[in-house]
Coordinates of C-alpha atoms in Angstrom, one line a residue:
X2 CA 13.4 -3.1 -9.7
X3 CA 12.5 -1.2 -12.6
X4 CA 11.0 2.1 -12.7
X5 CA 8.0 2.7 -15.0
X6 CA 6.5 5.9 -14.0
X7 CA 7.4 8.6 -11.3
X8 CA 4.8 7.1 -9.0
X9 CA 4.5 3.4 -9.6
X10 CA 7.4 0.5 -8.7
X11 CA 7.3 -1.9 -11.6
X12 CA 8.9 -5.5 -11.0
X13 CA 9.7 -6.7 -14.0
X14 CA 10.8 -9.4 -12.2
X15 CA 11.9 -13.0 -12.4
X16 CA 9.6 -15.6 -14.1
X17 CA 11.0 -18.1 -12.3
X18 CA 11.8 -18.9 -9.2
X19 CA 15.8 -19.2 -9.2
X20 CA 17.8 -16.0 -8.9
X21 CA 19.8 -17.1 -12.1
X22 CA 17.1 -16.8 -14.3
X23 CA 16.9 -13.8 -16.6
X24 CA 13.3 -14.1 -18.0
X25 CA 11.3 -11.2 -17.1
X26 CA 7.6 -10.5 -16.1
X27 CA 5.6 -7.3 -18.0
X28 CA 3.9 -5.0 -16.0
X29 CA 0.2 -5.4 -16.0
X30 CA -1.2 -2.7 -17.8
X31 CA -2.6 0.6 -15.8
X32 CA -3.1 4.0 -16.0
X33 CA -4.1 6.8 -13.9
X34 CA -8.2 7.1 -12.7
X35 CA -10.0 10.2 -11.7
X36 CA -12.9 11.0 -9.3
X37 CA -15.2 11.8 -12.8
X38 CA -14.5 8.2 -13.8
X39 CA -15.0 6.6 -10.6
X40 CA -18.4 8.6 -10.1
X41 CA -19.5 7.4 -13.9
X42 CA -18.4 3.8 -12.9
X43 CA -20.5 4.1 -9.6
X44 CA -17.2 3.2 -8.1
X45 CA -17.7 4.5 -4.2
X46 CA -15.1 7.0 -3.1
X47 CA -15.4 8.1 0.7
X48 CA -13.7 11.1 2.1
X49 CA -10.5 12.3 -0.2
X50 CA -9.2 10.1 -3.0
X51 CA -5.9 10.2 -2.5
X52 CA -5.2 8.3 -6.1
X53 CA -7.0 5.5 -8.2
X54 CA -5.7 2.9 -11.0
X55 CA -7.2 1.3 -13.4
X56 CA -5.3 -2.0 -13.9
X57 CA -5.9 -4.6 -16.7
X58 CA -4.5 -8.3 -16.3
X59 CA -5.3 -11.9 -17.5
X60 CA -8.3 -12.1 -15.0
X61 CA -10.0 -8.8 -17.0
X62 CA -10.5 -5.2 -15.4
X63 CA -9.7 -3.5 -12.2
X64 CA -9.7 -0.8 -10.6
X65 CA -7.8 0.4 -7.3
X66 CA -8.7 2.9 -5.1
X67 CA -7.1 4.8 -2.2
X68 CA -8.9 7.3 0.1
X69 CA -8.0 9.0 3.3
X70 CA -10.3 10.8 5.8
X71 CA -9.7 12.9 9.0
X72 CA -11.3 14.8 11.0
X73 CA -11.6 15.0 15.0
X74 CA -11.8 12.1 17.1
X75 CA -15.3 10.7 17.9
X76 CA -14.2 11.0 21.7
X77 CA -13.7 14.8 21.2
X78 CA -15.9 15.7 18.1
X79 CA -15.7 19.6 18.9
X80 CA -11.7 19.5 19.1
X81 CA -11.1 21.4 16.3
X82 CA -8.2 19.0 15.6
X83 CA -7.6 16.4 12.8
X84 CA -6.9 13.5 15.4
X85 CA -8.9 10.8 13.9
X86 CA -7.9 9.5 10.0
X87 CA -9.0 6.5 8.1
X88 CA -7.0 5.0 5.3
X89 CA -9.0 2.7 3.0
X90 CA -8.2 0.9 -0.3
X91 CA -10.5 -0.6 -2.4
X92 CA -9.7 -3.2 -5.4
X93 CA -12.6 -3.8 -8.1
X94 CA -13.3 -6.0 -10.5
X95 CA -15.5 -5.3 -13.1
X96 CA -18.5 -8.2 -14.0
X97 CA -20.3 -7.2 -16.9
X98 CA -21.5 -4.2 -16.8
X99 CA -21.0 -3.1 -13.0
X100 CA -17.7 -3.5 -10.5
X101 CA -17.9 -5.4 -7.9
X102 CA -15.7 -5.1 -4.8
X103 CA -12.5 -7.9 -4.6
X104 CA -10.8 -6.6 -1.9
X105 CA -10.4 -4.2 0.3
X106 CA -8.0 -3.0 3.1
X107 CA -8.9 -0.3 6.3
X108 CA -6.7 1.3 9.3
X109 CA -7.0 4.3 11.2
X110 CA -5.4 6.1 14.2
X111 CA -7.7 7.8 16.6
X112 CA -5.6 9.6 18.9
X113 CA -7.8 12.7 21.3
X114 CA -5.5 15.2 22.8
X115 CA -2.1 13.6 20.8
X116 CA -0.4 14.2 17.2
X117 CA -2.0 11.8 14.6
X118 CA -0.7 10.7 11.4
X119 CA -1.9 8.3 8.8
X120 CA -0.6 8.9 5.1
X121 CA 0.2 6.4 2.1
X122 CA 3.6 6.5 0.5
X123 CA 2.1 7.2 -2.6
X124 CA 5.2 7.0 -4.8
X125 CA 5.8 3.7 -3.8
X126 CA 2.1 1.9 -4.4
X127 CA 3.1 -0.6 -6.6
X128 CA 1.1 -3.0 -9.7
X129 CA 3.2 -5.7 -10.2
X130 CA 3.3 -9.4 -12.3
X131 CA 6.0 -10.5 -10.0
X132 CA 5.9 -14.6 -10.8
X133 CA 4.9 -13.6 -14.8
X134 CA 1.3 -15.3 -14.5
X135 CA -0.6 -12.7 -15.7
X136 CA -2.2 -11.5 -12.7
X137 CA -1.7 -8.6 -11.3
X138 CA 0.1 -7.9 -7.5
X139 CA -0.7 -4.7 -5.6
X140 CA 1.5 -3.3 -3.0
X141 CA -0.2 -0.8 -0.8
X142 CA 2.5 1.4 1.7
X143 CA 1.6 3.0 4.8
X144 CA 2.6 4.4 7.9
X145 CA 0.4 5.4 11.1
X146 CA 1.4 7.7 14.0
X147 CA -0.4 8.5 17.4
X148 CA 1.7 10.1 20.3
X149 CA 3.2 13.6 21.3
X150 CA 7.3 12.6 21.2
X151 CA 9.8 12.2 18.8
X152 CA 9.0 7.9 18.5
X153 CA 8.7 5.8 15.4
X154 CA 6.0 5.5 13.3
X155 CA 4.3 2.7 12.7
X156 CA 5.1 1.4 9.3
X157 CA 2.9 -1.3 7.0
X158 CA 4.0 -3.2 3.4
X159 CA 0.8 -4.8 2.6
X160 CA 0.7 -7.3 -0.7
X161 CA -2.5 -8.5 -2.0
X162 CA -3.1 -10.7 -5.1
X163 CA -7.0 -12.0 -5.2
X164 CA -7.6 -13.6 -2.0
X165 CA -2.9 -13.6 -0.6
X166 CA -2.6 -11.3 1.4
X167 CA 1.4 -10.8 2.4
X168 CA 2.2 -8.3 5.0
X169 CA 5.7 -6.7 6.6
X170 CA 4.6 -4.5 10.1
X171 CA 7.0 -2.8 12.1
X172 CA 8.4 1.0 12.9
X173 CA 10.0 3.4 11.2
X174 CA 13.7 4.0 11.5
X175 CA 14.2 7.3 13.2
X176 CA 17.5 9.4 12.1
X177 CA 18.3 12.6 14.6
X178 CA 20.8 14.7 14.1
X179 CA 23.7 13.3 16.3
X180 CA 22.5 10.2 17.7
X181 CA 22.0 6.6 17.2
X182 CA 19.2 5.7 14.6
X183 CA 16.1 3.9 17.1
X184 CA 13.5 1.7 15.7
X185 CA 13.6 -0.1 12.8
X186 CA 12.2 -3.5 13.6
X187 CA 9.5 -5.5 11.5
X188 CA 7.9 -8.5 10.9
X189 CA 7.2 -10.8 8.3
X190 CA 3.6 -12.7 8.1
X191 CA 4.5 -16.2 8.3
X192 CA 3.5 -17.0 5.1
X193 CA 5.5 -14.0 3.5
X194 CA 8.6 -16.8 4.3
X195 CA 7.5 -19.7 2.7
X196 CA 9.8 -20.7 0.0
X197 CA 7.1 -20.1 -2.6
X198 CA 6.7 -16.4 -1.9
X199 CA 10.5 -15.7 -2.4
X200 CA 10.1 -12.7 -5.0
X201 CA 7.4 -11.4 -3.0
X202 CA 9.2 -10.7 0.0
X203 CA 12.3 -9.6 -1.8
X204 CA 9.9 -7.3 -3.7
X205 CA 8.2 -6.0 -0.1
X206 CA 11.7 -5.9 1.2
X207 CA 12.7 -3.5 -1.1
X208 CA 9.6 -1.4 -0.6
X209 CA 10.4 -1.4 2.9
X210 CA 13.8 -0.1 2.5
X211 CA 12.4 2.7 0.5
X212 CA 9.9 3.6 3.2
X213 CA 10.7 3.1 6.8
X214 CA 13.3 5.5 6.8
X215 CA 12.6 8.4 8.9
X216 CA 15.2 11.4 8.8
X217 CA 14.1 14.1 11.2
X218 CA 16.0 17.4 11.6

């Protein structure tokens, strides 16, 4: 996979769908996107944007949006302690003059009295043309934790392209100093194996590699 930017995974990938072939797929066109353009665009932004695209493709204009919130869990709501976050992404499409919402993608942990995690892998958020027809792929990473030990995380590759949606979920691969790695196993949604989806999974694959991987000290 090619690198484009220090936090985007382009896939100028194959245009066809044999492993021989050389052609390759551009990028779809993005840049970076601010809280002052989303708030001009009336684009909605709920707790902290954690980082926003603005993505141009055959189908016209787009805009992604990722935004994290925590604060203490609705079961304990005078904790004190961040044990409830919510990950949201948003994926615009602009109709004339306003943006209208084409997809959109929510999870959470809520864990009272236990250690709580929810974070993207930013640097591996991905806007892709992986088949070369024009429209654009996004890959949203994330992992989710809820517990008080040393276990895995729980790890999510989500692909969505208009109304696909491809997923890998599994756990992290945990690394200690002096013993065997644990975890590690995922799954594939069923339709992430059909034939047809080939350079999708090998794309999500590879963004699984990049992220599941927990070394701990």
């Amino acid at each position: 996979m090619k690198t484009v930017s220090i936090t985007f995974l382009s896939a100028g990938m194959l245009l066809c769908m044999s492993t021989a072939c050389s052609a390759r797929a551009p990028t779809p066109d993005n840049q970076p996107a601010d809280l002052a353009y989303l708030t001009t665009q009336h684009i909605p932004s709920a707790g902290n944007l954690v980082m926003a695209r603005r993505v141009r493709d055959k189908e016209g204009e787009h805009v992604l949006v990722l935004n994290r919130k925590a604060g203490p869990s609705p079961a304990k709501p005078k904790s004190g302690r961040v044990e409830h976050i919510e990950l949201d992404v948003g994926y615009y499409s602009r109709q004339g003059s306003a943006w209208k919402a084409e997809w959109s993608l929510h999870d959470f942990v809520d864990c009272p009295g236990l250690d709580s995690v929810a974070e993207f892998f930013v640097p591996n958020v991905g806007i892709t043309d992986l088949n070369g027809d024009g429209k654009a792929e996004v890959t949203i990473p994330y992992k989710l934790f809820c517990g008080g030990g040393v276990d895995s995380y729980t790890v999510k590759v989500i692909l969505r392209e208009g109304t696909l949606k491809l997923a890998i979920r599994g756990d992290s691969l945990v690394k200690l100093p002096g013993q065997e790695p644990f975890g590690g196993e995922h799954q594939y949604d069923k339709t992430l194996l059909a034939p047809t989806y080939a350079l999708y999974k090998q794309h999500m694959d590879k963004v699984w590699d990049a992220v599941s991987i927990d070394v701990r000290k």
